[in-house]
Amino acid sequence: MEINFCVECGAKMERREKYGKLRPLCPSCGHIHFDDPKVAAAVVVEHDGKILLTRRVNDPQRGLWTVPGGFVDAGEDPKEAAVRECEEETGLKVEVTELLDVIAGREHTRGASFVIFYRGRVISGTLAAHDDADDVGFFAKGELPVLAFETTKKILELWKNKNL
């Protein structure tokens, strides 16, 4: 994200080398802007040997499939974010049972810098697409649809190979 004005004093920012990288720096008050990473949390839910996926209704990757997940809000526990996102997108309330992996790598400008993947199990609810999804379903290993993100592909490759 481009930072044009200082959040401390309002002066026009300049880009200068600081701590080994070009960063926005205020020539008036000395404030240095550090980009914070965006964090997402997702839940891998398996039932009867099939994996829960949602089809994206928004860009990027509209129409492609991913595990339920989304951004962690400021001050929110990532586990709670994964549970919230799953319920918002699928109608299913899940319980997180373990941490699976943390995968780094921003795939697009509005994307997450890190995705925290949890394993979860369904505890209640009725499966139906909501919020950021226009379709949801459980898929067997040999029937996976076209997947949206590299992080999704990585975690599902581990799932398919029983490395989770």
mmCIF file of C-alpha atoms in Angstrom:
data_model
loop_
_atom_site.group_PDB
_atom_site.id
_atom_site.type_symbol
_atom_site.label_atom_id
_atom_site.label_comp_id
_atom_site.label_asym_id
_atom_site.label_seq_id
_atom_site.Cartn_x
_atom_site.Cartn_y
_atom_site.Cartn_z
ATOM 1 C CA MET A 1 0.000 0.000 0.000
ATOM 2 C CA GLU A 2 1.317 3.412 -0.924
ATOM 3 C CA ILE A 3 1.635 5.780 2.055
ATOM 4 C CA ASN A 4 1.663 9.402 0.884
ATOM 5 C CA PHE A 5 1.210 11.380 4.103
ATOM 6 C CA CYS A 6 2.493 10.923 7.638
ATOM 7 C CA VAL A 7 -0.052 9.529 10.102
ATOM 8 C CA GLU A 8 1.703 11.436 12.908
ATOM 9 C CA CYS A 9 1.967 14.984 11.505
ATOM 10 C CA GLY A 10 0.395 14.968 8.013
ATOM 11 C CA ALA A 11 3.566 15.894 6.106
ATOM 12 C CA LYS A 12 4.283 14.382 2.693
ATOM 13 C CA MET A 13 6.230 11.124 3.073
ATOM 14 C CA GLU A 14 9.469 10.362 1.262
ATOM 15 C CA ARG A 15 10.901 6.926 0.479
ATOM 16 C CA ARG A 16 14.301 6.373 2.081
ATOM 17 C CA GLU A 17 16.455 3.396 2.900
ATOM 18 C CA LYS A 18 15.829 2.379 6.509
ATOM 19 C CA TYR A 19 16.647 -0.965 8.097
ATOM 20 C CA GLY A 20 17.748 -2.468 4.805
ATOM 21 C CA LYS A 21 14.699 -1.520 2.757
ATOM 22 C CA LEU A 22 13.094 1.500 1.078
ATOM 23 C CA ARG A 23 10.372 2.681 3.458
ATOM 24 C CA PRO A 24 8.049 5.686 3.727
ATOM 25 C CA LEU A 25 9.712 8.208 6.068
ATOM 26 C CA CYS A 26 8.466 11.579 7.230
ATOM 27 C CA PRO A 27 11.099 14.294 6.698
ATOM 28 C CA SER A 28 9.271 16.515 9.206
ATOM 29 C CA CYS A 29 8.859 14.351 12.315
ATOM 30 C CA GLY A 30 10.954 11.278 11.440
ATOM 31 C CA HIS A 31 8.094 8.753 11.581
ATOM 32 C CA ILE A 32 8.874 5.559 9.644
ATOM 33 C CA HIS A 33 5.961 3.588 8.234
ATOM 34 C CA PHE A 34 6.274 -0.218 8.450
ATOM 35 C CA ASP A 35 3.822 -2.290 6.424
ATOM 36 C CA ASP A 36 2.143 -4.824 8.687
ATOM 37 C CA PRO A 37 1.371 -8.264 7.291
ATOM 38 C CA LYS A 38 -2.210 -9.288 6.617
ATOM 39 C CA VAL A 39 -3.160 -12.553 8.282
ATOM 40 C CA ALA A 40 -5.878 -14.980 7.230
ATOM 41 C CA ALA A 41 -7.174 -18.056 9.027
ATOM 42 C CA ALA A 42 -8.802 -21.066 7.400
ATOM 43 C CA VAL A 43 -10.213 -24.371 8.524
ATOM 44 C CA VAL A 44 -9.784 -27.772 6.890
ATOM 45 C CA VAL A 45 -12.953 -29.758 7.595
ATOM 46 C CA GLU A 46 -13.079 -33.401 6.576
ATOM 47 C CA HIS A 47 -16.254 -35.497 6.769
ATOM 48 C CA ASP A 48 -16.597 -39.065 5.501
ATOM 49 C CA GLY A 49 -13.256 -38.757 3.690
ATOM 50 C CA LYS A 50 -14.294 -35.590 1.856
ATOM 51 C CA ILE A 51 -13.066 -32.014 2.274
ATOM 52 C CA LEU A 52 -15.267 -28.929 2.724
ATOM 53 C CA LEU A 53 -14.743 -26.279 0.022
ATOM 54 C CA THR A 54 -16.372 -22.978 -0.869
ATOM 55 C CA ARG A 55 -16.642 -21.372 -4.310
ATOM 56 C CA ARG A 56 -15.540 -17.738 -4.311
ATOM 57 C CA VAL A 57 -18.092 -15.123 -5.279
ATOM 58 C CA ASN A 58 -15.549 -12.238 -5.280
ATOM 59 C CA ASP A 59 -12.364 -11.402 -7.136
ATOM 60 C CA PRO A 60 -9.660 -12.386 -7.127
ATOM 61 C CA GLN A 61 -10.219 -15.981 -8.222
ATOM 62 C CA ARG A 62 -14.005 -15.628 -8.550
ATOM 63 C CA GLY A 63 -15.617 -18.961 -9.371
ATOM 64 C CA LEU A 64 -12.719 -21.035 -8.036
ATOM 65 C CA TRP A 65 -12.703 -23.089 -4.856
ATOM 66 C CA THR A 66 -10.941 -22.824 -1.516
ATOM 67 C CA VAL A 67 -11.274 -23.978 2.074
ATOM 68 C CA PRO A 68 -13.433 -21.746 4.297
ATOM 69 C CA GLY A 69 -11.398 -18.841 5.636
ATOM 70 C CA GLY A 70 -10.693 -15.153 5.604
ATOM 71 C CA PHE A 71 -8.895 -12.277 7.239
ATOM 72 C CA VAL A 72 -8.270 -12.135 10.964
ATOM 73 C CA ASP A 73 -9.705 -8.918 12.393
ATOM 74 C CA ALA A 74 -7.552 -6.716 14.637
ATOM 75 C CA GLY A 75 -7.643 -8.123 18.163
ATOM 76 C CA GLU A 76 -9.277 -11.388 17.032
ATOM 77 C CA ASP A 77 -7.898 -14.805 17.922
ATOM 78 C CA PRO A 78 -7.023 -16.579 14.625
ATOM 79 C CA LYS A 79 -8.835 -19.754 15.759
ATOM 80 C CA GLU A 80 -11.982 -17.726 16.352
ATOM 81 C CA ALA A 81 -11.551 -16.080 12.942
ATOM 82 C CA ALA A 82 -11.382 -19.503 11.251
ATOM 83 C CA VAL A 83 -14.539 -20.629 13.087
ATOM 84 C CA ARG A 84 -16.329 -17.341 12.250
ATOM 85 C CA GLU A 85 -15.364 -17.452 8.573
ATOM 86 C CA CYS A 86 -16.461 -21.070 8.219
ATOM 87 C CA GLU A 87 -19.876 -20.332 9.705
ATOM 88 C CA GLU A 88 -20.276 -17.133 7.636
ATOM 89 C CA GLU A 89 -19.442 -18.917 4.376
ATOM 90 C CA THR A 90 -20.947 -22.395 4.879
ATOM 91 C CA GLY A 91 -23.557 -22.218 7.641
ATOM 92 C CA LEU A 92 -21.584 -24.824 9.587
ATOM 93 C CA LYS A 93 -20.347 -24.241 13.115
ATOM 94 C CA VAL A 94 -17.007 -25.972 13.590
ATOM 95 C CA GLU A 95 -14.710 -26.710 16.464
ATOM 96 C CA VAL A 96 -10.992 -26.241 15.842
ATOM 97 C CA THR A 97 -9.152 -29.405 16.847
ATOM 98 C CA GLU A 98 -5.547 -28.573 15.916
ATOM 99 C CA LEU A 99 -3.183 -26.222 14.142
ATOM 100 C CA LEU A 100 -2.113 -27.701 10.803
ATOM 101 C CA ASP A 101 0.258 -25.221 9.205
ATOM 102 C CA VAL A 102 1.132 -21.588 8.616
ATOM 103 C CA ILE A 103 1.857 -20.830 4.958
ATOM 104 C CA ALA A 104 3.506 -17.554 3.944
ATOM 105 C CA GLY A 105 3.350 -15.808 0.603
ATOM 106 C CA ARG A 106 1.131 -12.978 -0.555
ATOM 107 C CA GLU A 107 -0.478 -14.082 -3.825
ATOM 108 C CA HIS A 108 -2.072 -10.776 -4.831
ATOM 109 C CA THR A 109 -2.022 -7.167 -3.638
ATOM 110 C CA ARG A 110 -5.114 -7.510 -1.413
ATOM 111 C CA GLY A 111 -4.195 -10.976 -0.174
ATOM 112 C CA ALA A 112 -2.885 -12.341 3.073
ATOM 113 C CA SER A 113 0.802 -12.459 3.889
ATOM 114 C CA PHE A 114 0.205 -15.549 6.037
ATOM 115 C CA VAL A 115 -2.586 -18.114 6.138
ATOM 116 C CA ILE A 116 -3.013 -20.054 9.359
ATOM 117 C CA PHE A 117 -4.658 -23.420 8.663
ATOM 118 C CA TYR A 118 -6.524 -25.329 11.358
ATOM 119 C CA ARG A 119 -8.251 -28.688 11.329
ATOM 120 C CA GLY A 120 -11.863 -28.537 12.402
ATOM 121 C CA ARG A 121 -14.902 -30.726 12.858
ATOM 122 C CA VAL A 122 -18.549 -29.868 12.318
ATOM 123 C CA ILE A 123 -20.528 -29.488 15.530
ATOM 124 C CA SER A 124 -23.785 -27.995 14.158
ATOM 125 C CA GLY A 125 -25.431 -26.075 11.342
ATOM 126 C CA THR A 126 -26.868 -26.648 7.893
ATOM 127 C CA LEU A 127 -24.583 -26.588 4.853
ATOM 128 C CA ALA A 128 -25.460 -23.642 2.597
ATOM 129 C CA ALA A 129 -23.461 -20.990 0.730
ATOM 130 C CA HIS A 130 -23.410 -17.537 2.339
ATOM 131 C CA ASP A 131 -21.291 -14.359 2.451
ATOM 132 C CA ASP A 132 -18.183 -14.717 0.216
ATOM 133 C CA ALA A 133 -19.313 -18.057 -1.267
ATOM 134 C CA ASP A 134 -21.921 -18.878 -3.893
ATOM 135 C CA ASP A 135 -21.572 -22.654 -3.552
ATOM 136 C CA VAL A 136 -20.247 -25.058 -0.921
ATOM 137 C CA GLY A 137 -19.738 -28.775 -0.762
ATOM 138 C CA PHE A 138 -17.694 -31.738 0.363
ATOM 139 C CA PHE A 139 -15.316 -33.204 -2.234
ATOM 140 C CA ALA A 140 -13.417 -36.473 -2.410
ATOM 141 C CA LYS A 141 -9.688 -36.460 -3.201
ATOM 142 C CA GLY A 142 -10.217 -37.476 -6.809
ATOM 143 C CA GLU A 143 -13.067 -35.011 -7.382
ATOM 144 C CA LEU A 144 -11.520 -31.684 -6.353
ATOM 145 C CA PRO A 145 -12.673 -28.685 -8.420
ATOM 146 C CA VAL A 146 -10.307 -25.989 -9.716
ATOM 147 C CA LEU A 147 -8.676 -24.420 -6.653
ATOM 148 C CA ALA A 148 -8.229 -20.685 -6.148
ATOM 149 C CA PHE A 149 -4.946 -20.148 -4.323
ATOM 150 C CA GLU A 150 -1.487 -21.678 -4.013
ATOM 151 C CA THR A 151 -1.932 -21.865 -0.232
ATOM 152 C CA THR A 152 -5.130 -23.881 -0.738
ATOM 153 C CA LYS A 153 -3.358 -26.155 -3.208
ATOM 154 C CA LYS A 154 -0.497 -26.705 -0.750
ATOM 155 C CA ILE A 155 -2.708 -27.583 2.210
ATOM 156 C CA LEU A 156 -4.934 -29.860 0.124
ATOM 157 C CA GLU A 157 -1.904 -31.605 -1.361
ATOM 158 C CA LEU A 158 -0.859 -32.430 2.194
ATOM 159 C CA TRP A 159 -4.413 -33.634 2.908
ATOM 160 C CA LYS A 160 -4.529 -35.797 -0.240
ATOM 161 C CA ASN A 161 -1.200 -37.395 0.631
ATOM 162 C CA LYS A 162 -2.328 -37.983 4.225
ATOM 163 C CA ASN A 163 0.453 -35.750 5.544
ATOM 164 C CA LEU A 164 -1.978 -33.833 7.753
#
